[in-house]
Amino acid sequence: MSGNPESLIRKLQETRSLEEAEFAELIRQRTPESARLLADLAVAERKRLYGNDVFIRGLIEFTNICRNDCLYCGLRRSNTALVRYRLTPEEILSCAEDGYTLGFRTFVLQGGEDGYFTDEVLIPVIREIKKRYPDCAVTLSLGERSRESYQALYDAGADRYLLRHETADRGHYARLHPPGMSFDHRMQCLRELKEIGYQVGCGFMVGSPGQTEKELAKDLKFIETFRPDMCGIGPFIPHHQTPFRDMPAGSAELTCFLLSVIRLMLPAVLLPATTALGTIHPRGREMGILAGANVVMPNLSPRSIRKQYELYDNKICTGEESAQCRGCLETRMESIGYRTVTARGDAVREA
Ligand code: 5AD
Ligand code: FES
């Protein structure tokens, strides 16, 4: 008898799967009690595989220049009020150096789709990081590129790639993006990244305009079948210079509920408690960990440009030094009985 949240949660726990309609039902019918049960089961899975360890990733936001015009994003091309920047290869390497000293063993190079960063520019940077810090993983988050480019960056030493699918519903995708952007191409990129051999992360925003339980159920079903190594989800937060400026933000509560669902579905998945979650609620990242997340991504970008990587309004950590963010998260994790660890933090492979 599916329908009541508890029986759906048990089914999810036993089979790691639900029908799309059941995911929608689980979300629609959720209560504080069912969220509690779900979080308890999710945390048990996470503890079984990762104990109390929380992996840290050093995030280097190396360019806020973007050719795209996603309706939700503060970096969109049409936002002419934003002061644009790009770090030089030397500055990126200097961030990595600071990060290594602070104990980071994964560097996430994230940026807008900036035509300056061709393979010719990126390959030496990736090679140099891998040469200087062979014990580190390099994660790229550079949006949509050609298969050849993904392959070349992989061959240069990149280990992982984050490309949120944003929404698994074609119609919804078209409401969030301008006509030039293609749902099919995004999905193709994700498949290619996986085929090449990257550890791949997909993900979506919670509470993006036009999203209902139906779209979320599709996202969950997509994640169930795609089986990403990582999954980034965080609340949508409006940005004042975008067409979605007056739309309501997503909630920490639903984000945490979905983190728990994803943990139960894919027990070994690397699941960050995102900066957006920490922005929407002062203890959002702690809540995310307590819902089943196991990764946090403190900022390693130079402080001088941090405010300019403004995906959404009121983004946290734009005034702090890298060491402060690192320390702050360590304290926050300790406050809830977890510890941040210095490790590459690859996903465990379940037997
Ligand atoms: N609110 C929350 N998340 C956002 N992102 C972009 N704009 C926003 C926003 N307004 C997310 C997208 C993107 C990632 C880098 O940041 O999901 O993939
Ligand atoms: Fe950046 Fe807390 S994590 S200040």
mmCIF file of C-alpha atoms and ligand atoms in Angstrom:
data_model
loop_
_atom_site.group_PDB
_atom_site.id
_atom_site.type_symbol
_atom_site.label_atom_id
_atom_site.label_comp_id
_atom_site.label_asym_id
_atom_site.label_seq_id
_atom_site.Cartn_x
_atom_site.Cartn_y
_atom_site.Cartn_z
ATOM 1 C CA MET A 1 0.000 0.000 0.000
ATOM 2 C CA SER A 2 1.871 2.961 -1.249
ATOM 3 C CA GLY A 3 0.518 6.375 -0.532
ATOM 4 C CA ASN A 4 1.366 7.081 3.051
ATOM 5 C CA PRO A 5 4.787 8.598 3.483
ATOM 6 C CA GLU A 6 6.086 5.996 5.903
ATOM 7 C CA SER A 7 5.407 3.045 3.597
ATOM 8 C CA LEU A 8 7.002 4.927 0.712
ATOM 9 C CA ILE A 9 10.077 5.613 2.818
ATOM 10 C CA ARG A 10 10.334 1.921 3.745
ATOM 11 C CA LYS A 11 10.026 0.952 0.114
ATOM 12 C CA LEU A 12 12.717 3.458 -0.818
ATOM 13 C CA GLN A 13 14.987 2.104 1.898
ATOM 14 C CA GLU A 14 14.508 -1.507 0.806
ATOM 15 C CA THR A 15 14.581 -1.120 -2.960
ATOM 16 C CA ARG A 16 16.545 2.168 -3.337
ATOM 17 C CA SER A 17 13.885 3.112 -5.860
ATOM 18 C CA LEU A 18 10.388 4.529 -6.212
ATOM 19 C CA GLU A 19 8.114 5.099 -9.169
ATOM 20 C CA GLU A 20 8.034 8.688 -10.345
ATOM 21 C CA ALA A 21 4.466 9.086 -9.087
ATOM 22 C CA GLU A 22 5.553 7.734 -5.706
ATOM 23 C CA PHE A 23 8.358 10.279 -5.427
ATOM 24 C CA ALA A 24 5.805 13.001 -6.101
ATOM 25 C CA GLU A 25 3.486 11.518 -3.490
ATOM 26 C CA LEU A 26 6.279 11.269 -0.921
ATOM 27 C CA ILE A 27 7.097 14.946 -1.391
ATOM 28 C CA ARG A 28 3.484 16.106 -1.398
ATOM 29 C CA GLN A 29 2.559 14.148 1.716
ATOM 30 C CA ARG A 30 5.660 14.899 3.720
ATOM 31 C CA THR A 31 5.265 15.803 7.384
ATOM 32 C CA PRO A 32 7.809 16.709 10.070
ATOM 33 C CA GLU A 33 7.549 13.107 11.261
ATOM 34 C CA SER A 34 8.213 11.553 7.877
ATOM 35 C CA ALA A 35 11.093 13.982 7.311
ATOM 36 C CA ARG A 36 12.562 12.875 10.654
ATOM 37 C CA LEU A 37 12.282 9.193 9.752
ATOM 38 C CA LEU A 38 13.800 9.809 6.335
ATOM 39 C CA ALA A 39 16.687 11.819 7.808
ATOM 40 C CA ASP A 40 17.391 9.123 10.424
ATOM 41 C CA LEU A 41 17.596 6.436 7.750
ATOM 42 C CA ALA A 42 19.703 8.670 5.484
ATOM 43 C CA VAL A 43 22.136 9.511 8.289
ATOM 44 C CA ALA A 44 22.431 5.813 9.160
ATOM 45 C CA GLU A 45 23.418 5.053 5.549
ATOM 46 C CA ARG A 46 25.896 7.888 5.462
ATOM 47 C CA LYS A 47 27.437 6.765 8.773
ATOM 48 C CA ARG A 48 27.686 3.186 7.567
ATOM 49 C CA LEU A 49 29.784 4.269 4.569
ATOM 50 C CA TYR A 50 31.496 7.475 5.730
ATOM 51 C CA GLY A 51 31.267 7.532 9.529
ATOM 52 C CA ASN A 52 31.273 11.068 10.907
ATOM 53 C CA ASP A 53 33.622 12.386 8.247
ATOM 54 C CA VAL A 54 32.665 15.411 6.191
ATOM 55 C CA PHE A 55 34.747 16.004 3.081
ATOM 56 C CA ILE A 56 35.841 19.537 2.261
ATOM 57 C CA ARG A 57 36.327 20.900 -1.249
ATOM 58 C CA GLY A 58 38.175 24.111 -1.963
ATOM 59 C CA LEU A 59 36.081 26.147 -4.351
ATOM 60 C CA ILE A 60 37.965 28.453 -6.723
ATOM 61 C CA GLU A 61 35.530 30.702 -8.596
ATOM 62 C CA PHE A 62 37.951 31.693 -11.314
ATOM 63 C CA THR A 63 35.726 33.651 -13.733
ATOM 64 C CA ASN A 64 32.306 35.264 -13.485
ATOM 65 C CA ILE A 65 32.134 35.906 -17.226
ATOM 66 C CA CYS A 66 29.428 33.830 -18.856
ATOM 67 C CA ARG A 67 28.065 33.581 -22.369
ATOM 68 C CA ASN A 68 24.793 32.125 -21.137
ATOM 69 C CA ASP A 69 21.685 33.896 -19.986
ATOM 70 C CA CYS A 70 19.989 31.495 -17.557
ATOM 71 C CA LEU A 71 16.998 33.304 -16.134
ATOM 72 C CA TYR A 72 17.812 32.478 -12.505
ATOM 73 C CA CYS A 73 21.511 33.269 -12.405
ATOM 74 C CA GLY A 74 23.167 36.508 -11.371
ATOM 75 C CA LEU A 75 26.106 35.814 -13.696
ATOM 76 C CA ARG A 76 23.813 35.831 -16.761
ATOM 77 C CA ARG A 77 25.076 37.764 -19.732
ATOM 78 C CA SER A 78 22.232 40.276 -19.520
ATOM 79 C CA ASN A 79 23.306 41.377 -16.045
ATOM 80 C CA THR A 80 25.302 44.367 -17.166
ATOM 81 C CA ALA A 81 25.466 45.749 -13.614
ATOM 82 C CA LEU A 82 27.923 43.057 -12.556
ATOM 83 C CA VAL A 83 31.635 43.853 -12.600
ATOM 84 C CA ARG A 84 33.256 40.957 -14.408
ATOM 85 C CA TYR A 85 36.595 39.346 -13.560
ATOM 86 C CA ARG A 86 38.755 36.438 -14.485
ATOM 87 C CA LEU A 87 41.679 35.088 -12.511
ATOM 88 C CA THR A 88 44.963 34.512 -14.280
ATOM 89 C CA PRO A 89 46.445 31.018 -14.303
ATOM 90 C CA GLU A 90 48.963 32.271 -11.714
ATOM 91 C CA GLU A 91 46.160 33.487 -9.450
ATOM 92 C CA ILE A 92 44.348 30.152 -9.763
ATOM 93 C CA LEU A 93 47.548 28.328 -8.799
ATOM 94 C CA SER A 94 48.043 30.659 -5.884
ATOM 95 C CA CYS A 95 44.526 29.824 -4.614
ATOM 96 C CA ALA A 96 45.366 26.139 -4.894
ATOM 97 C CA GLU A 97 48.574 26.717 -2.945
ATOM 98 C CA ASP A 98 46.674 28.444 -0.132
ATOM 99 C CA GLY A 99 44.126 25.647 -0.240
ATOM 100 C CA TYR A 100 46.713 22.911 -0.004
ATOM 101 C CA THR A 101 48.206 24.552 3.073
ATOM 102 C CA LEU A 102 44.746 24.720 4.615
ATOM 103 C CA GLY A 103 44.313 20.977 4.138
ATOM 104 C CA PHE A 104 42.222 20.815 0.989
ATOM 105 C CA ARG A 105 42.818 17.761 -1.190
ATOM 106 C CA THR A 106 40.136 18.553 -3.745
ATOM 107 C CA PHE A 107 40.089 21.748 -5.767
ATOM 108 C CA VAL A 108 36.929 22.710 -7.580
ATOM 109 C CA LEU A 109 37.596 25.042 -10.497
ATOM 110 C CA GLN A 110 34.270 26.683 -11.111
ATOM 111 C CA GLY A 111 33.383 29.421 -13.549
ATOM 112 C CA GLY A 112 30.887 30.805 -15.987
ATOM 113 C CA GLU A 113 31.047 29.727 -19.618
ATOM 114 C CA ASP A 114 33.874 32.105 -20.431
ATOM 115 C CA GLY A 115 35.296 31.740 -23.938
ATOM 116 C CA TYR A 116 38.710 32.893 -22.742
ATOM 117 C CA PHE A 117 39.222 29.590 -20.942
ATOM 118 C CA THR A 118 39.922 27.399 -23.921
ATOM 119 C CA ASP A 119 41.505 23.993 -23.500
ATOM 120 C CA GLU A 120 44.844 25.606 -24.333
ATOM 121 C CA VAL A 121 44.499 27.890 -21.308
ATOM 122 C CA LEU A 122 43.040 25.297 -18.923
ATOM 123 C CA ILE A 123 45.194 22.268 -19.684
ATOM 124 C CA PRO A 124 48.456 23.742 -18.301
ATOM 125 C CA VAL A 125 46.619 24.880 -15.154
ATOM 126 C CA ILE A 126 45.166 21.426 -14.523
ATOM 127 C CA ARG A 127 48.508 19.761 -15.289
ATOM 128 C CA GLU A 128 50.341 22.092 -12.954
ATOM 129 C CA ILE A 129 47.935 21.501 -10.055
ATOM 130 C CA LYS A 130 48.178 17.738 -10.537
ATOM 131 C CA LYS A 131 51.974 17.955 -10.761
ATOM 132 C CA ARG A 132 52.370 20.070 -7.649
ATOM 133 C CA TYR A 133 49.769 18.181 -5.628
ATOM 134 C CA PRO A 134 49.577 14.622 -6.930
ATOM 135 C CA ASP A 135 47.558 13.604 -3.892
ATOM 136 C CA CYS A 136 44.729 15.981 -4.835
ATOM 137 C CA ALA A 137 41.660 15.650 -6.987
ATOM 138 C CA VAL A 138 40.696 18.325 -9.488
ATOM 139 C CA THR A 139 37.008 18.911 -10.052
ATOM 140 C CA LEU A 140 35.843 21.046 -12.946
ATOM 141 C CA SER A 141 32.593 22.994 -13.064
ATOM 142 C CA LEU A 142 32.726 24.905 -16.347
ATOM 143 C CA GLY A 143 29.379 24.228 -17.924
ATOM 144 C CA GLU A 144 28.742 22.808 -21.361
ATOM 145 C CA ARG A 145 31.696 22.064 -23.630
ATOM 146 C CA SER A 146 32.388 19.724 -26.515
ATOM 147 C CA ARG A 147 33.142 16.084 -25.964
ATOM 148 C CA GLU A 148 36.628 16.692 -27.320
ATOM 149 C CA SER A 149 37.197 19.397 -24.753
ATOM 150 C CA TYR A 150 35.928 17.241 -21.880
ATOM 151 C CA GLN A 151 38.261 14.496 -23.078
ATOM 152 C CA ALA A 152 41.257 16.835 -23.347
ATOM 153 C CA LEU A 153 40.700 18.207 -19.826
ATOM 154 C CA TYR A 154 40.321 14.683 -18.499
ATOM 155 C CA ASP A 155 43.547 13.674 -20.206
ATOM 156 C CA ALA A 156 45.232 16.671 -18.568
ATOM 157 C CA GLY A 157 44.356 15.155 -15.188
ATOM 158 C CA ALA A 158 40.902 16.385 -14.158
ATOM 159 C CA ASP A 159 39.150 13.772 -12.032
ATOM 160 C CA ARG A 160 35.603 15.000 -11.562
ATOM 161 C CA TYR A 161 33.076 17.238 -13.288
ATOM 162 C CA LEU A 162 30.050 19.013 -11.857
ATOM 163 C CA LEU A 163 27.283 19.923 -14.273
ATOM 164 C CA ARG A 164 23.927 20.375 -12.659
ATOM 165 C CA HIS A 165 21.168 19.165 -14.956
ATOM 166 C CA GLU A 166 19.037 21.994 -13.394
ATOM 167 C CA THR A 167 15.761 20.183 -14.124
ATOM 168 C CA ALA A 168 14.973 16.841 -15.703
ATOM 169 C CA ASP A 169 11.754 18.157 -17.224
ATOM 170 C CA ARG A 170 12.113 19.498 -20.737
ATOM 171 C CA GLY A 171 9.282 22.034 -20.436
ATOM 172 C CA HIS A 172 10.581 23.280 -17.108
ATOM 173 C CA TYR A 173 14.082 23.557 -18.553
ATOM 174 C CA ALA A 174 12.684 25.858 -21.235
ATOM 175 C CA ARG A 175 11.133 28.107 -18.564
ATOM 176 C CA LEU A 176 14.461 28.474 -16.759
ATOM 177 C CA HIS A 177 16.640 29.079 -19.802
ATOM 178 C CA PRO A 178 16.628 31.259 -22.898
ATOM 179 C CA PRO A 179 15.637 29.689 -26.233
ATOM 180 C CA GLY A 180 19.252 29.136 -27.300
ATOM 181 C CA MET A 181 19.964 26.667 -24.510
ATOM 182 C CA SER A 182 19.164 23.023 -25.078
ATOM 183 C CA PHE A 183 17.937 20.432 -22.605
ATOM 184 C CA ASP A 184 19.131 17.674 -24.905
ATOM 185 C CA HIS A 185 22.614 19.120 -25.116
ATOM 186 C CA ARG A 186 22.905 19.382 -21.359
ATOM 187 C CA MET A 187 21.868 15.754 -20.938
ATOM 188 C CA GLN A 188 24.263 14.759 -23.710
ATOM 189 C CA CYS A 189 27.109 16.518 -21.879
ATOM 190 C CA LEU A 190 26.349 14.550 -18.720
ATOM 191 C CA ARG A 191 26.381 11.253 -20.596
ATOM 192 C CA GLU A 192 29.639 12.122 -22.346
ATOM 193 C CA LEU A 193 31.341 13.124 -19.107
ATOM 194 C CA LYS A 194 30.437 9.762 -17.660
ATOM 195 C CA GLU A 195 31.581 7.849 -20.737
ATOM 196 C CA ILE A 196 34.939 9.622 -20.666
ATOM 197 C CA GLY A 197 35.490 8.414 -17.118
ATOM 198 C CA TYR A 198 34.958 11.469 -14.936
ATOM 199 C CA GLN A 199 33.298 11.107 -11.574
ATOM 200 C CA VAL A 200 30.227 13.119 -12.479
ATOM 201 C CA GLY A 201 27.934 15.326 -10.474
ATOM 202 C CA CYS A 202 24.483 16.474 -11.561
ATOM 203 C CA GLY A 203 21.945 18.425 -9.513
ATOM 204 C CA PHE A 204 19.212 21.001 -9.396
ATOM 205 C CA MET A 205 17.777 23.925 -7.485
ATOM 206 C CA VAL A 206 14.956 23.384 -5.015
ATOM 207 C CA GLY A 207 12.049 25.768 -5.432
ATOM 208 C CA SER A 208 13.035 27.163 -8.817
ATOM 209 C CA PRO A 209 10.170 29.036 -10.515
ATOM 210 C CA GLY A 210 7.654 26.643 -12.035
ATOM 211 C CA GLN A 211 8.871 23.639 -10.057
ATOM 212 C CA THR A 212 6.244 21.409 -8.435
ATOM 213 C CA GLU A 213 6.379 17.911 -6.951
ATOM 214 C CA LYS A 214 6.044 16.603 -10.499
ATOM 215 C CA GLU A 215 9.268 18.187 -11.683
ATOM 216 C CA LEU A 216 11.052 17.176 -8.501
ATOM 217 C CA ALA A 217 9.884 13.586 -8.963
ATOM 218 C CA LYS A 218 11.410 13.657 -12.442
ATOM 219 C CA ASP A 219 14.663 14.992 -11.020
ATOM 220 C CA LEU A 220 14.758 12.167 -8.498
ATOM 221 C CA LYS A 221 13.961 9.539 -11.124
ATOM 222 C CA PHE A 222 16.663 10.979 -13.359
ATOM 223 C CA ILE A 223 19.190 10.825 -10.518
ATOM 224 C CA GLU A 224 18.136 7.264 -9.724
ATOM 225 C CA THR A 225 18.791 6.123 -13.279
ATOM 226 C CA PHE A 226 21.800 8.324 -14.087
ATOM 227 C CA ARG A 227 23.557 7.284 -10.876
ATOM 228 C CA PRO A 228 25.879 10.287 -10.478
ATOM 229 C CA ASP A 229 28.901 10.107 -8.166
ATOM 230 C CA MET A 230 27.975 13.539 -6.773
ATOM 231 C CA CYS A 231 24.769 15.487 -6.565
ATOM 232 C CA GLY A 232 24.540 19.222 -5.869
ATOM 233 C CA ILE A 233 21.213 20.527 -4.681
ATOM 234 C CA GLY A 234 20.426 23.814 -3.014
ATOM 235 C CA PRO A 235 17.513 26.192 -2.719
ATOM 236 C CA PHE A 236 16.785 28.640 -5.508
ATOM 237 C CA ILE A 237 17.461 32.178 -4.238
ATOM 238 C CA PRO A 238 16.340 35.167 -6.322
ATOM 239 C CA HIS A 239 18.913 37.591 -7.650
ATOM 240 C CA HIS A 240 17.816 41.209 -7.987
ATOM 241 C CA GLN A 241 19.243 41.649 -11.501
ATOM 242 C CA THR A 242 17.421 38.691 -13.063
ATOM 243 C CA PRO A 243 13.895 38.158 -14.419
ATOM 244 C CA PHE A 244 13.214 35.966 -11.367
ATOM 245 C CA ARG A 245 13.942 38.784 -8.917
ATOM 246 C CA ASP A 246 10.457 38.668 -7.388
ATOM 247 C CA MET A 247 10.111 34.898 -7.213
ATOM 248 C CA PRO A 248 10.086 33.230 -3.811
ATOM 249 C CA ALA A 249 13.192 31.354 -2.651
ATOM 250 C CA GLY A 250 13.200 27.599 -2.129
ATOM 251 C CA SER A 251 13.100 26.270 1.427
ATOM 252 C CA ALA A 252 15.761 24.703 3.614
ATOM 253 C CA GLU A 253 13.152 22.225 4.809
ATOM 254 C CA LEU A 254 12.391 20.780 1.357
ATOM 255 C CA THR A 255 16.078 20.862 0.385
ATOM 256 C CA CYS A 256 16.930 18.759 3.438
ATOM 257 C CA PHE A 257 14.070 16.365 2.741
ATOM 258 C CA LEU A 258 15.394 15.814 -0.781
ATOM 259 C CA LEU A 259 18.970 15.382 0.461
ATOM 260 C CA SER A 260 17.681 12.522 2.611
ATOM 261 C CA VAL A 261 15.802 10.949 -0.307
ATOM 262 C CA ILE A 262 18.918 11.098 -2.492
ATOM 263 C CA ARG A 263 21.102 9.590 0.232
ATOM 264 C CA LEU A 264 18.700 6.657 0.625
ATOM 265 C CA MET A 265 18.527 6.151 -3.108
ATOM 266 C CA LEU A 266 22.296 6.312 -3.684
ATOM 267 C CA PRO A 267 23.950 5.543 -0.331
ATOM 268 C CA ALA A 268 27.524 6.256 -1.475
ATOM 269 C CA VAL A 269 26.794 9.502 -3.341
ATOM 270 C CA LEU A 270 28.893 12.564 -2.472
ATOM 271 C CA LEU A 271 26.320 15.079 -1.374
ATOM 272 C CA PRO A 272 27.225 18.659 -0.485
ATOM 273 C CA ALA A 273 25.444 20.839 2.022
ATOM 274 C CA THR A 274 25.619 23.822 -0.312
ATOM 275 C CA THR A 275 26.420 27.494 0.150
ATOM 276 C CA ALA A 276 22.879 28.302 -1.030
ATOM 277 C CA LEU A 277 21.512 26.177 1.820
ATOM 278 C CA GLY A 278 23.764 28.098 4.216
ATOM 279 C CA THR A 279 22.503 31.361 2.742
ATOM 280 C CA ILE A 280 18.791 30.614 3.093
ATOM 281 C CA HIS A 281 19.167 29.521 6.732
ATOM 282 C CA PRO A 282 21.923 30.452 9.220
ATOM 283 C CA ARG A 283 22.424 26.793 10.102
ATOM 284 C CA GLY A 284 21.479 25.432 6.692
ATOM 285 C CA ARG A 285 24.698 23.547 6.106
ATOM 286 C CA GLU A 286 24.500 21.876 9.509
ATOM 287 C CA MET A 287 20.894 20.933 8.717
ATOM 288 C CA GLY A 288 22.032 19.508 5.384
ATOM 289 C CA ILE A 289 24.642 17.296 7.048
ATOM 290 C CA LEU A 290 22.054 16.151 9.584
ATOM 291 C CA ALA A 291 19.784 15.224 6.662
ATOM 292 C CA GLY A 292 22.436 13.012 5.049
ATOM 293 C CA ALA A 293 24.882 15.270 3.205
ATOM 294 C CA ASN A 294 28.623 14.560 3.595
ATOM 295 C CA VAL A 295 30.473 17.333 1.758
ATOM 296 C CA VAL A 296 30.992 21.065 2.323
ATOM 297 C CA MET A 297 32.632 23.423 -0.123
ATOM 298 C CA PRO A 298 34.278 26.414 1.509
ATOM 299 C CA ASN A 299 35.392 29.267 -0.672
ATOM 300 C CA LEU A 300 39.049 29.559 -1.705
ATOM 301 C CA SER A 301 38.624 32.412 -4.176
ATOM 302 C CA PRO A 302 40.589 35.617 -3.494
ATOM 303 C CA ARG A 303 38.545 37.781 -1.178
ATOM 304 C CA SER A 304 38.821 40.763 -3.491
ATOM 305 C CA ILE A 305 36.543 39.192 -6.133
ATOM 306 C CA ARG A 306 34.236 37.025 -4.025
ATOM 307 C CA LYS A 307 31.305 39.383 -3.959
ATOM 308 C CA GLN A 308 31.355 39.401 -7.749
ATOM 309 C CA TYR A 309 30.627 35.678 -8.010
ATOM 310 C CA GLU A 310 27.069 36.545 -7.221
ATOM 311 C CA LEU A 311 24.798 33.729 -8.393
ATOM 312 C CA TYR A 312 22.050 34.925 -6.041
ATOM 313 C CA ASP A 313 21.479 37.668 -3.475
ATOM 314 C CA ASN A 314 23.080 37.699 -0.005
ATOM 315 C CA LYS A 315 25.508 34.864 -0.725
ATOM 316 C CA ILE A 316 27.447 34.022 2.432
ATOM 317 C CA CYS A 317 31.228 33.837 2.818
ATOM 318 C CA THR A 318 31.965 36.776 0.550
ATOM 319 C CA GLY A 319 33.779 38.760 3.240
ATOM 320 C CA GLU A 320 35.844 36.012 4.827
ATOM 321 C CA GLU A 321 39.369 34.859 4.090
ATOM 322 C CA SER A 322 39.803 31.263 2.947
ATOM 323 C CA ALA A 323 41.256 30.246 6.288
ATOM 324 C CA GLN A 324 38.250 31.761 8.054
ATOM 325 C CA CYS A 325 35.784 29.775 5.953
ATOM 326 C CA ARG A 326 37.787 26.634 6.524
ATOM 327 C CA GLY A 327 37.836 27.207 10.279
ATOM 328 C CA CYS A 328 34.216 28.282 10.404
ATOM 329 C CA LEU A 329 33.034 25.112 8.746
ATOM 330 C CA GLU A 330 35.215 22.971 10.939
ATOM 331 C CA THR A 331 33.641 24.543 14.020
ATOM 332 C CA ARG A 332 30.155 24.209 12.569
ATOM 333 C CA MET A 333 30.667 20.540 11.800
ATOM 334 C CA GLU A 334 32.130 19.879 15.240
ATOM 335 C CA SER A 335 29.100 21.562 16.803
ATOM 336 C CA ILE A 336 26.921 18.782 15.409
ATOM 337 C CA GLY A 337 29.318 15.907 16.110
ATOM 338 C CA TYR A 338 31.025 15.670 12.719
ATOM 339 C CA ARG A 339 34.601 16.330 11.648
ATOM 340 C CA THR A 340 35.952 17.790 8.463
ATOM 341 C CA VAL A 341 38.681 15.593 7.031
ATOM 342 C CA THR A 342 41.691 16.187 4.855
ATOM 343 C CA ALA A 343 41.243 13.517 2.226
ATOM 344 C CA ARG A 344 40.566 13.398 -1.454
ATOM 345 C CA GLY A 345 37.165 12.065 -0.523
ATOM 346 C CA ASP A 346 36.304 9.836 -3.446
ATOM 347 C CA ALA A 347 32.999 8.018 -3.295
ATOM 348 C CA VAL A 348 33.265 4.584 -1.733
ATOM 349 C CA ARG A 349 32.361 1.750 -4.062
ATOM 350 C CA GLU A 350 29.766 -0.474 -2.519
ATOM 351 C CA ALA A 351 30.308 -4.190 -2.953
HETATM 352 N N1 5AD B 1 19.836 30.391 -6.699
HETATM 353 C C1 5AD B 1 20.382 29.224 -6.345
HETATM 354 N N2 5AD B 1 21.261 28.550 -7.100
HETATM 355 C C2 5AD B 1 21.623 29.100 -8.261
HETATM 356 N N3 5AD B 1 22.457 28.678 -9.222
HETATM 357 C C3 5AD B 1 22.490 29.609 -10.197
HETATM 358 N N4 5AD B 1 21.684 30.646 -9.885
HETATM 359 C C4 5AD B 1 21.131 30.346 -8.689
HETATM 360 C C5 5AD B 1 20.180 31.003 -7.862
HETATM 361 N N5 5AD B 1 19.633 32.162 -8.200
HETATM 362 C C6 5AD B 1 23.085 27.364 -9.209
HETATM 363 C C7 5AD B 1 22.766 26.597 -10.487
HETATM 364 C C8 5AD B 1 24.133 26.393 -11.109
HETATM 365 C C9 5AD B 1 25.068 26.505 -9.922
HETATM 366 C C10 5AD B 1 26.450 26.890 -10.256
HETATM 367 O O1 5AD B 1 24.465 27.487 -9.109
HETATM 368 O O2 5AD B 1 22.155 25.357 -10.199
HETATM 369 O O3 5AD B 1 24.279 25.155 -11.750
HETATM 370 FE FE1 FES B 2 32.669 30.910 5.109
HETATM 371 FE FE2 FES B 2 31.531 30.238 7.559
HETATM 372 S S1 FES B 2 32.035 28.991 5.873
HETATM 373 S S2 FES B 2 32.456 32.111 6.920
#
